Coordinates of C-alpha atoms and ligand atoms in Angstrom, one line a residue:
X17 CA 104.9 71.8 83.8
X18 CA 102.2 69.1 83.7
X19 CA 98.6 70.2 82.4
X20 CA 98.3 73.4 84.2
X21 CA 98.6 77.1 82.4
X22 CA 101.4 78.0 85.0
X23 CA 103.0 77.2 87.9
X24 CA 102.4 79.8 90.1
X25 CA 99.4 82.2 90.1
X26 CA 100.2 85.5 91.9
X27 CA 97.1 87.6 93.1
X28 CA 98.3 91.3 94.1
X29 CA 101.5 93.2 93.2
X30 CA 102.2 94.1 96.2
X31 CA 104.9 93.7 98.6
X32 CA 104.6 89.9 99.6
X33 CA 103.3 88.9 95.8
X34 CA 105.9 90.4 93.6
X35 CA 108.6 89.4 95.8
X36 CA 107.4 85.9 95.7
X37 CA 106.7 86.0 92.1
X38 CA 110.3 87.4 91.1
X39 CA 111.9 85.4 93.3
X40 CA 109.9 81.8 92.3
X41 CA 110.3 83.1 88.5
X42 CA 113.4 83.1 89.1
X43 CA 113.8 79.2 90.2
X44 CA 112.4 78.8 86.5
X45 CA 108.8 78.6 87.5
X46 CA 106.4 80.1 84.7
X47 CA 104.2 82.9 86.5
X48 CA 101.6 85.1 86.2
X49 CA 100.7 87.9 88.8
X50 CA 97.4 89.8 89.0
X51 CA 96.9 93.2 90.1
X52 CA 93.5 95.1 89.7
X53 CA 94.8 98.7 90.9
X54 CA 98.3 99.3 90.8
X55 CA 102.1 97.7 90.7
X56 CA 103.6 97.7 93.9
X57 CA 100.7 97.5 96.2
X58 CA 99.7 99.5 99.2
X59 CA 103.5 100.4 100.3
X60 CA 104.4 102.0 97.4
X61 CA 101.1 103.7 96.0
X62 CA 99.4 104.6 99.2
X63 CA 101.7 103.5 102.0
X64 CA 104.6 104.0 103.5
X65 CA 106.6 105.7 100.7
X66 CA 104.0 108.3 99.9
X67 CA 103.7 108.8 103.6
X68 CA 107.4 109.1 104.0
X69 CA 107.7 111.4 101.1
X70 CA 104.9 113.6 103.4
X71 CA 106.5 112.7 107.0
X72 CA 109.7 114.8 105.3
X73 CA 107.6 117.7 103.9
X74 CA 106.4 118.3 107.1
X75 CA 109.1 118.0 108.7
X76 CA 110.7 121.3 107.1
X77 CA 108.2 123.8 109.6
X78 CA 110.4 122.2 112.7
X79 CA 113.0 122.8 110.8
X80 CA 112.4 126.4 109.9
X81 CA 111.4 127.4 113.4
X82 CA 114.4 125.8 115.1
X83 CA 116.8 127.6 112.2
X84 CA 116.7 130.6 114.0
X85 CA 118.2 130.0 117.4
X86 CA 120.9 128.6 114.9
X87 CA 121.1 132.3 113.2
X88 CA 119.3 131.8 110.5
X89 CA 116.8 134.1 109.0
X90 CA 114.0 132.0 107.0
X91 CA 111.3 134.7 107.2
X92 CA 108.6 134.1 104.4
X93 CA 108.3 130.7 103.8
X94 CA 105.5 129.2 102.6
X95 CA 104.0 125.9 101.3
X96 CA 102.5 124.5 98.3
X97 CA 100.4 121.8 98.9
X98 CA 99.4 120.9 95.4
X99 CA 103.3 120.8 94.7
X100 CA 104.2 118.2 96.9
X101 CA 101.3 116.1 96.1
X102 CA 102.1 116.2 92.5
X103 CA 106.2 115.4 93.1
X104 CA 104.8 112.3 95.1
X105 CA 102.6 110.8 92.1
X106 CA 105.6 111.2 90.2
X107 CA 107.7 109.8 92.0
X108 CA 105.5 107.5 92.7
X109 CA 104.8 106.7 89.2
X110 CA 108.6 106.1 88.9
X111 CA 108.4 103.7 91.6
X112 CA 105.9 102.0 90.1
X113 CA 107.5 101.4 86.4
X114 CA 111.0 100.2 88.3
X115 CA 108.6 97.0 89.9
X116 CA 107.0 96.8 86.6
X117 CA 110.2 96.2 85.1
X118 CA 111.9 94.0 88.1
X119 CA 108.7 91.4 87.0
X120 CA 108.9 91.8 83.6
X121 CA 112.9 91.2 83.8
X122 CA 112.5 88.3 86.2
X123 CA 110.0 86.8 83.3
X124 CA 106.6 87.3 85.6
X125 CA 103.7 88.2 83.4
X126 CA 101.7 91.2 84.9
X127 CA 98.0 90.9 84.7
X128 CA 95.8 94.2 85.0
X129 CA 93.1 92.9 86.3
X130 CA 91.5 91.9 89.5
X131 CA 91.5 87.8 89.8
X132 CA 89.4 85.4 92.2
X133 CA 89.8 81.6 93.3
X134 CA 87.6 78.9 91.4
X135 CA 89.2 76.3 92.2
X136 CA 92.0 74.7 94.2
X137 CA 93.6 75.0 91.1
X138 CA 91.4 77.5 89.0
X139 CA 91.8 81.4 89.2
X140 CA 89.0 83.5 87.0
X141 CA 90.1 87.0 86.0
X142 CA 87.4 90.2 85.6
X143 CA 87.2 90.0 82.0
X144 CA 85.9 86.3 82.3
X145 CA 89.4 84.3 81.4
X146 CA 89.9 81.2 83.3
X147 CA 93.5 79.8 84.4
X148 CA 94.9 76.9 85.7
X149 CA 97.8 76.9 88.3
X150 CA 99.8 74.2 89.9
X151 CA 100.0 76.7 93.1
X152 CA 98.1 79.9 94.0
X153 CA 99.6 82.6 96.2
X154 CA 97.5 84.9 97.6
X155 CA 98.8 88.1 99.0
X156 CA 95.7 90.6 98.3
X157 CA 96.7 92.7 101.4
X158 CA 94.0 94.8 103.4
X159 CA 92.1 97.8 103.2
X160 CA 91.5 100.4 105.8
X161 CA 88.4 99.3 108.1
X162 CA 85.3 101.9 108.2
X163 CA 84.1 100.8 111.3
X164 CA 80.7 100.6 112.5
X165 CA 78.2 102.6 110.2
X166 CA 76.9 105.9 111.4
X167 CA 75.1 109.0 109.2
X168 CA 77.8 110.3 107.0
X169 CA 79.9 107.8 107.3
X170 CA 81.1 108.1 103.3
X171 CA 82.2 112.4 103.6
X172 CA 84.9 110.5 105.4
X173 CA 88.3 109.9 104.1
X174 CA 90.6 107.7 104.9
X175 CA 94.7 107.4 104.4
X176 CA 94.3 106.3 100.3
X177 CA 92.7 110.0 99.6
X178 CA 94.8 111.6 102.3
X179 CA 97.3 110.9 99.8
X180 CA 95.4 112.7 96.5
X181 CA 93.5 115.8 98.2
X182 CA 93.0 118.3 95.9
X183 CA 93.6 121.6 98.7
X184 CA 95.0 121.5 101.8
X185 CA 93.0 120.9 104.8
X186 CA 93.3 123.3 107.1
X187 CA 91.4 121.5 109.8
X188 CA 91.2 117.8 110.1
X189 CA 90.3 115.4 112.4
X190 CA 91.7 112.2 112.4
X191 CA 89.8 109.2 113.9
X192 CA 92.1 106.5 115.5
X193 CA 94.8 105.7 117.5
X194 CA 97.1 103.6 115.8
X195 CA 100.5 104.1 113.9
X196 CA 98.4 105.7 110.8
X197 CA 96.3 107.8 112.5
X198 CA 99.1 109.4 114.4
X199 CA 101.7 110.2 111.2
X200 CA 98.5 111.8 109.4
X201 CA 97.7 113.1 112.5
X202 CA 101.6 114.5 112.8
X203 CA 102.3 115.2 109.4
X204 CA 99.1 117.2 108.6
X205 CA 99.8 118.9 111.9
X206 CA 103.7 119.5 110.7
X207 CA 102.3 120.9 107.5
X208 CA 100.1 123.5 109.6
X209 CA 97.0 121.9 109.6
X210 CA 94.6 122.6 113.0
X211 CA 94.2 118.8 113.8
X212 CA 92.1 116.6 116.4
X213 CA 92.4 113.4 117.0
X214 CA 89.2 111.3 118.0
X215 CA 89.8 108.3 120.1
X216 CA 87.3 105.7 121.9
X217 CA 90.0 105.2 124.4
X218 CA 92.1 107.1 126.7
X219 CA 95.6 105.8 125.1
X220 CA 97.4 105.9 121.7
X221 CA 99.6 103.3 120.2
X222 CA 98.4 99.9 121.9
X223 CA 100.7 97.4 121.6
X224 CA 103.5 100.1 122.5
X225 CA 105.8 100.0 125.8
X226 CA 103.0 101.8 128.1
X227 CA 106.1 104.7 128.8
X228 CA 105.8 105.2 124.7
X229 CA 102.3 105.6 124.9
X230 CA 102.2 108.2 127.4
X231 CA 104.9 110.6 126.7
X232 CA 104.0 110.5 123.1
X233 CA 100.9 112.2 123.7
X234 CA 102.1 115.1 125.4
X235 CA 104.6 115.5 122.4
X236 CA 102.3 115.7 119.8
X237 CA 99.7 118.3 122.5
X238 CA 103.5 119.9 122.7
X239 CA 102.8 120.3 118.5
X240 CA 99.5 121.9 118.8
X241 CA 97.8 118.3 118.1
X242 CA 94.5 118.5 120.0
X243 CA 92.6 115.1 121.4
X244 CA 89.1 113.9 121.7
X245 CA 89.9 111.0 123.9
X246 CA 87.1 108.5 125.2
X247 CA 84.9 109.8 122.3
X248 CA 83.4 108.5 119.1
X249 CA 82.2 109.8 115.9
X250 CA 78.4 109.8 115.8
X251 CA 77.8 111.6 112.3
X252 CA 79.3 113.6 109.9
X253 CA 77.3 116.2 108.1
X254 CA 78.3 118.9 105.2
X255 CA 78.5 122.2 106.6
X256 CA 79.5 125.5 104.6
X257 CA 82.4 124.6 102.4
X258 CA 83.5 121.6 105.0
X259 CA 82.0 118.9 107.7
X260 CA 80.3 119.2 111.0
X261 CA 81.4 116.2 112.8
X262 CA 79.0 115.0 115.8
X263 CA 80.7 113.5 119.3
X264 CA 78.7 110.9 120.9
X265 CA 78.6 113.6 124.0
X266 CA 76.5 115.6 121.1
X267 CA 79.1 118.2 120.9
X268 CA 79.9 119.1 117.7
X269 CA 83.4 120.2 115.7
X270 CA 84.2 121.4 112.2
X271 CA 86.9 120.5 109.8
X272 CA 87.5 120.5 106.6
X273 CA 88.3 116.6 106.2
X274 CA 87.4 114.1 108.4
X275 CA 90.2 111.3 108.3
X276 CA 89.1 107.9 109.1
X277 CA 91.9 105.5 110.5
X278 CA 91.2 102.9 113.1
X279 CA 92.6 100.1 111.6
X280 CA 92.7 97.7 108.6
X281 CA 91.4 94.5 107.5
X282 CA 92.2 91.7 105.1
X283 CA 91.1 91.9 101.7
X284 CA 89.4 88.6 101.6
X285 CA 85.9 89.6 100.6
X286 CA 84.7 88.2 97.1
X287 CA 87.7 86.2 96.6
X288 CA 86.3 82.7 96.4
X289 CA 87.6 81.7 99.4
X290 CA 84.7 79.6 100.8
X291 CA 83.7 78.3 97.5
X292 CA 87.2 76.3 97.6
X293 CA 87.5 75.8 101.6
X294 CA 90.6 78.6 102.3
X295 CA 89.8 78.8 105.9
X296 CA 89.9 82.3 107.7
X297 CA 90.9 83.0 111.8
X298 CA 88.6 84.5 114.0
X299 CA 90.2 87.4 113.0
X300 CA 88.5 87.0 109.6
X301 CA 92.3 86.8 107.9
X302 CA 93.6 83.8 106.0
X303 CA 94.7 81.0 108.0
X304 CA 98.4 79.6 107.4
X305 CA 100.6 76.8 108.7
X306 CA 104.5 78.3 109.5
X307 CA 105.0 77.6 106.0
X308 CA 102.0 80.3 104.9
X309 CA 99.9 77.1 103.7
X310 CA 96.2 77.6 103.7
X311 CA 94.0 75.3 104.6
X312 CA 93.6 74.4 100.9
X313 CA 97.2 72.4 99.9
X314 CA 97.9 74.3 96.7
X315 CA 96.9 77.8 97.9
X316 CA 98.9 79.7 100.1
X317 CA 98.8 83.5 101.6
X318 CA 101.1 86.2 103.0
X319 CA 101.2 89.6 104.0
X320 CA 98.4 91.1 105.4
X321 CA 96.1 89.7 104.2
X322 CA 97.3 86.7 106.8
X323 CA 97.7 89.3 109.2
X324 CA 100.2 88.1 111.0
X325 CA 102.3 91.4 111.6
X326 CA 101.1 94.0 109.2
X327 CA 104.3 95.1 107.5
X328 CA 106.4 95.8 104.5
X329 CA 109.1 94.0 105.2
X330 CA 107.4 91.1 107.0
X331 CA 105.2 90.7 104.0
X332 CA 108.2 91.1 102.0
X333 CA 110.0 88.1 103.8
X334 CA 106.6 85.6 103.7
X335 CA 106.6 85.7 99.8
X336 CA 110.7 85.5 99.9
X337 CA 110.4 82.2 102.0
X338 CA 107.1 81.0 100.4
X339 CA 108.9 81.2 97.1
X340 CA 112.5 79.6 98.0
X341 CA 110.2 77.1 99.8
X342 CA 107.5 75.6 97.0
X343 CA 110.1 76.3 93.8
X344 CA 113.4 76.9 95.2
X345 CA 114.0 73.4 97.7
X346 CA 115.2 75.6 100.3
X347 CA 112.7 75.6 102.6
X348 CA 112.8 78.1 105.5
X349 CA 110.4 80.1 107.2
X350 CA 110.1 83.7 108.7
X351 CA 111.0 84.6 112.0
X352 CA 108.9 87.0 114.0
X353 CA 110.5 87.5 116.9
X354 CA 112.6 90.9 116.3
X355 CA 110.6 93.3 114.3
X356 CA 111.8 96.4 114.6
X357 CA 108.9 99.4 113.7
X358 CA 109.2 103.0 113.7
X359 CA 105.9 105.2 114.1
X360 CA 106.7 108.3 111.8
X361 CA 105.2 111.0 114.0
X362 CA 107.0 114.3 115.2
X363 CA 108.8 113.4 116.8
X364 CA 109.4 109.8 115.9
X365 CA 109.0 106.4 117.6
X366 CA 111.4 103.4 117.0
X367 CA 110.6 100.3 119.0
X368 CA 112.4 96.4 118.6
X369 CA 111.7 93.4 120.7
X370 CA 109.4 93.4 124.0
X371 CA 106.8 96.1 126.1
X372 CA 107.8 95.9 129.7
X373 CA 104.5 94.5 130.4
X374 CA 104.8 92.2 127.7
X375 CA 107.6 90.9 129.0
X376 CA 106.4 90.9 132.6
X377 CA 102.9 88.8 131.3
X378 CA 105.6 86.3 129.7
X379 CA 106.9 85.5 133.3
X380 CA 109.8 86.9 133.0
X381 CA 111.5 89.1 135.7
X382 CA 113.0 92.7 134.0
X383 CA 115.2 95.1 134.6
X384 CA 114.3 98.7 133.6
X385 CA 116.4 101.5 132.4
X386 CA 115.3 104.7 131.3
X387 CA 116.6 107.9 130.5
X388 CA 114.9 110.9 129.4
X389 CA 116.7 114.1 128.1
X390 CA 116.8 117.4 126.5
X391 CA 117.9 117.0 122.7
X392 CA 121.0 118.8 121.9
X393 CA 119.4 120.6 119.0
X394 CA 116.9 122.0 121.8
X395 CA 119.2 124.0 124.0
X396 CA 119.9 126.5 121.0
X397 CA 116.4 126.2 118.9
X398 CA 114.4 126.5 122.1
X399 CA 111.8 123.2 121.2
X400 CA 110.1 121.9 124.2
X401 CA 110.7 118.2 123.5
X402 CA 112.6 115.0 124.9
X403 CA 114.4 112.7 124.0
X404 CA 113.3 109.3 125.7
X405 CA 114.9 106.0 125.5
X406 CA 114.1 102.8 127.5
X407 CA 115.7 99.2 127.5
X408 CA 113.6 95.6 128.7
X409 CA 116.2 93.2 130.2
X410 CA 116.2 90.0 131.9
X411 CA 117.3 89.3 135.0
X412 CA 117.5 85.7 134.1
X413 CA 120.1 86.0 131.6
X414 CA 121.3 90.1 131.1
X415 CA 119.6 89.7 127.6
X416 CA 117.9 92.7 126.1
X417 CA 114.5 91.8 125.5
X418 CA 113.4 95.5 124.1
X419 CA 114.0 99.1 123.2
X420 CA 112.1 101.4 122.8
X421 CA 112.7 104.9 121.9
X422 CA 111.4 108.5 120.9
X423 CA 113.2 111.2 119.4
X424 CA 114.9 112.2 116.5
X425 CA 116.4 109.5 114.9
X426 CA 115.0 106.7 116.6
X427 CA 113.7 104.3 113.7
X428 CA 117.5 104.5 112.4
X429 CA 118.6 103.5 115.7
X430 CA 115.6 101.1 116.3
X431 CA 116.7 98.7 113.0
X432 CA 120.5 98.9 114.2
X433 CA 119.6 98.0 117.7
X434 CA 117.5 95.4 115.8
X435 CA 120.8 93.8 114.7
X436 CA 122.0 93.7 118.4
X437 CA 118.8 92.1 119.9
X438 CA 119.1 89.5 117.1
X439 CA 122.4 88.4 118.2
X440 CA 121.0 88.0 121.5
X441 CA 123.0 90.8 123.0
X442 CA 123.2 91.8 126.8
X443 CA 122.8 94.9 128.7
X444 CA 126.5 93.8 129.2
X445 CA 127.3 93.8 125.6
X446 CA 125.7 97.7 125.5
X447 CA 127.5 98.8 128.3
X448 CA 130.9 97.9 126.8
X449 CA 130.0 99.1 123.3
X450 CA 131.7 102.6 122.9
X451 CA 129.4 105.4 122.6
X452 CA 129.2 107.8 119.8
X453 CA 129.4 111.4 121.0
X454 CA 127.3 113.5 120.7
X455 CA 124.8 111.9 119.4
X456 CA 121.4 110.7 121.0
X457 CA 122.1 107.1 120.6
X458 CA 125.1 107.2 122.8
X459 CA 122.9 107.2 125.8
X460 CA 121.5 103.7 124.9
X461 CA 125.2 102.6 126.3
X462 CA 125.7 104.3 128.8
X463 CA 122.4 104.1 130.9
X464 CA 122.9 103.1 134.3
X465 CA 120.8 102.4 137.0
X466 CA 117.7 100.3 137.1
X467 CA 114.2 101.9 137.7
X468 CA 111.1 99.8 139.3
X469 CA 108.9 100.6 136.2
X470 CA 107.0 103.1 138.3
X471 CA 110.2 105.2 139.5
X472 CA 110.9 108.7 138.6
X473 CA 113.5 109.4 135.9
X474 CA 116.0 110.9 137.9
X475 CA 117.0 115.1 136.8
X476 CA 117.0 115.3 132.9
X477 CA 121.0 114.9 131.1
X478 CA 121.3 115.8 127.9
X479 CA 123.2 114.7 125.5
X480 CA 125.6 117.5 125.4
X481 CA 127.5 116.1 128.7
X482 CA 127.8 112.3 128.2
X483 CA 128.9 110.4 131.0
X484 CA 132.7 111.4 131.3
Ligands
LIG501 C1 99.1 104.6 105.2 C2 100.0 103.4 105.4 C3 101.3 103.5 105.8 C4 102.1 102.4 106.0 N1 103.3 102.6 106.5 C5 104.1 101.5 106.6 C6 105.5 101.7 107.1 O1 105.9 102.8 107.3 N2 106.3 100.6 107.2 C7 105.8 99.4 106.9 O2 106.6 98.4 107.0 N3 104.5 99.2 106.5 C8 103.7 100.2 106.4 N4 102.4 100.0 106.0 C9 101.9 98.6 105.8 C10 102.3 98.1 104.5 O3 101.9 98.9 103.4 C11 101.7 96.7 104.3 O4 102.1 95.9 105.4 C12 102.2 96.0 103.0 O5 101.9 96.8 101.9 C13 101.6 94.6 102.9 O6 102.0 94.0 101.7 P1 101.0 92.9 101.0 O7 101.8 92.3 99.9 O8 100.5 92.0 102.0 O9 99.8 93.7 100.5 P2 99.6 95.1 99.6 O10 100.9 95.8 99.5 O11 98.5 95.7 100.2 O12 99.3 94.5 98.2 C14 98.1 93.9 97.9 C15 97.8 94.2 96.4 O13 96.8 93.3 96.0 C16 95.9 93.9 95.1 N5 94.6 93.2 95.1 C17 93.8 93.0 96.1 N6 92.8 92.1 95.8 C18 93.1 91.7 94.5 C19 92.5 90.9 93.5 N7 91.4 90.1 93.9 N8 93.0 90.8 92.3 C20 94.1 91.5 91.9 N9 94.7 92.3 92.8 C21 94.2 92.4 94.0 C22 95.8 95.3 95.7 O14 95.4 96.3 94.8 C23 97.2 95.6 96.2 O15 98.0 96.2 95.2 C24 101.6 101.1 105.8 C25 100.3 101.0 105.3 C26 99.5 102.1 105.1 C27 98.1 101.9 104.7

């Protein structure tokens, strides 16, 4: 192991680092990881699992409501707020011991402690101990961005204390527009919260088929979600037992927690990076070659903190291929091009592969096919919702470049579609598959007819008469 103290120095436990750590451990290679908050990183301790675990609890009130079209009587329910939070920490505490153990059994020594770069070599830990490493990974993830300063800013929370409030808000407003805004947004909503969302711009979800983004907002104004769109937050002020929150129209509105969530950003700050030349984007993330190479040979960087696509299972692959790469001699490297996502909202959003105008701005000429129905589970609960499902694909070659789906179900559907778009399928290859009935899904193969992008859905089907 020449003159270095080990091979590999991990900094973060999180999703990219202790995958890349087990797995390069496991090629024999001595390592250390270092993590200054807690095992398992943001996924796990405040990320998507916690917000899953929440996503389900608030699920239940749909649930309830629609039980009585069904016959059910489920009068005199209530909800416990400090019960669920409490069932999360532990099982997130479980969670948390099972990736202590995964390092500890692949040989990986855990560090408590929050590490910096020295050196292209050299890593210096917060109680002063200096280490040498043949090959620094770092995969320190991101935090969630505050945004431009204003009075107050700090009464704000953002999603890490969503996670441990002591009561229940019974108003909140949520600031953003993204995928995290809009599951708080949803799930506090589910959980019978009185929620506003703030937004600077007129449209959720960019980044999203522009059909997604428009039809999910009337779902969630369907859910009693109420928006503040083309408006800032100005200040926040304590009033009474909660916050005053000042518009920049100087109108004012009162919660009882103000949730901050427009966006995150890499957790670069303090690291050392300058001092050893790790080179950041404009972007202010860590620049990486294919390979997730800094700029500096022996250091290299994945997950978010790279911000390349900001996601668990993306970050996941980066240290996986990072590790069979440096230690394994199989060198490979990830492939971004179907990544499917699911927005955890009520009701959900699963999307794979390319927005029609995505597509479009690639040169490429599309076909479009939509449908847009009435869930089955509707006709007897009563719910005003839809089901809405839309497919990209190219004229050039039948291949379907994107789906992109809302309704029950959908992010199941959206990583099995994933499998289909991966093997290059074609709107052909759909149209022959059989279809599962009843189900949703079953409409993804049996859609017919194309729509210009701005046609009409033609009259609502539902999924109770499939195409016979
Ligand atoms: C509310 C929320 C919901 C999300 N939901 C989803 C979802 O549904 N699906 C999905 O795929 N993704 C989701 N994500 C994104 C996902 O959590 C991240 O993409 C993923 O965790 C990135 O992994 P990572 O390894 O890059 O970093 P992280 O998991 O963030 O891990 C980085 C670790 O490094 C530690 N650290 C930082 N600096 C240092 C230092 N100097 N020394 C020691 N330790 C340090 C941190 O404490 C942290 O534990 C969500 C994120 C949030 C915030």
């Amino acid at each position: 192991m020449d003159h270095f103290d080990v091979d590999l120095f991990v900094i973060g436990a999180g999703s990219g680092g202790v995958r890349a750590a087990r797995i390069a451990a496991g090629y024999g290679a001595k390592v250390k990881i270092a993590e200054e908050y807690r095992v398992g990183g943001t996924c796990v301790i405040r990320g998507c699992v916690p917000k899953k675990l929440f996503v389900y609890a608030s699920r239940f009130a749909h649930e309830f409501e629609d039980a009585a079209g069904f016959g059910w009587n489920v009068e005199g329910v209530s909800f416990d707020w400090p019960t669920l939070v409490a069932n999360k920490d532990k099982e997130i505490a479980r969670l948390e011991g099972a990736y202590r153990a995964n390092l500890e059994r692949s040989g990986v020594e855990i560090i408590a402690q929050r590490a910096v770069i020295e050196g292209p070599h050299a890593v210096r830990l917060a109680d002063g101990t200096r280490l040498t490493a043949r090959t620094i990974l770092i995969a320190t993830g991101a935090r969630p961005n505050l945004g431009l300063d204003f009075p107050g800013r700090e009464l704000g929370i953002t999603s890490n204390e969503a996670f441990h409030l002591e009561s229940f808000p019974q108003r909140i407003i949520v600031q953003g527009a993204g995928y995290i805004a809009l599951e708080f947004a949803s799930l506090f909503a589910g959980l019978g919260a009185q929620v506003t969302v703030v937004h600077r711009g007129d449209k959720l979800l960019r980044g999203f088929d522009e059909d997604i983004r428009a039809r999910m907002i009337d779902e969630m104004k369907q859910n009693g979600i109420g928006f503040e769109l083309n408006a800032t937050i100005d200040g926040i002020f304590a009033f009474e037992s909660g916050k005053r929150v000042r518009l920049n129209d100087g109108r004012d509105l009162f919660a009882d927690e103000v949730m901050l969530a427009i966006g995150r950003v890499p957790n670069t700050i303090g690291l050392g990076l300058d001092t050893v030349g790790v080179e950041l984007n404009e972007a202010g993330a860590i620049a990486v070659d294919a390979a997730s190479r800094t700029s500096v040979p022996s250091i290299y960087a994945v997950g978010d903190v790279t911000d390349r696509v900001n996601l668990t299972p993306v970050a996941i692959r980066e240290g996986h291929a990072f590790a069979d790469t440096v230690f394994g001699g199989k060198p490979w490297s990830v492939n971004y091009d179907v990544i499917p996502t699911a927005v955890f909202t009520e009701p959900e959003i699963g999307v794979v592969g390319l927005p029609e105008a995505e597509a479009r701005a690639q040169g490429r000429r599309v076909d479009i096919y939509k449908t847009d129905f009435r869930p089955m589970k509707a006709t007897l609960s009563g719910r005003v919702t839809r089901v809405f499902m839309k497919l990209v694909v190219d004229q050039a070659d039948d291949r379907v470049l994107g789906v992109h789906l809302i309704g029950e179900g959908s992010a199941e559907i959206a990583q099995i579609a994933a499998i289909a778009l991966n093997l290059s399928a074609t709107k052909a290859d759909f149209d022959r598959t059989m279809a599962l009935h009843p189900s949703a899904a079953e409409e993804l193969v049996t859609l017919r007819g194309k729509h210009a992008s701005s046609d009409p859905l033609p009259e609502a089907s539902t999924e109770v008469t499939p195409a016979l």
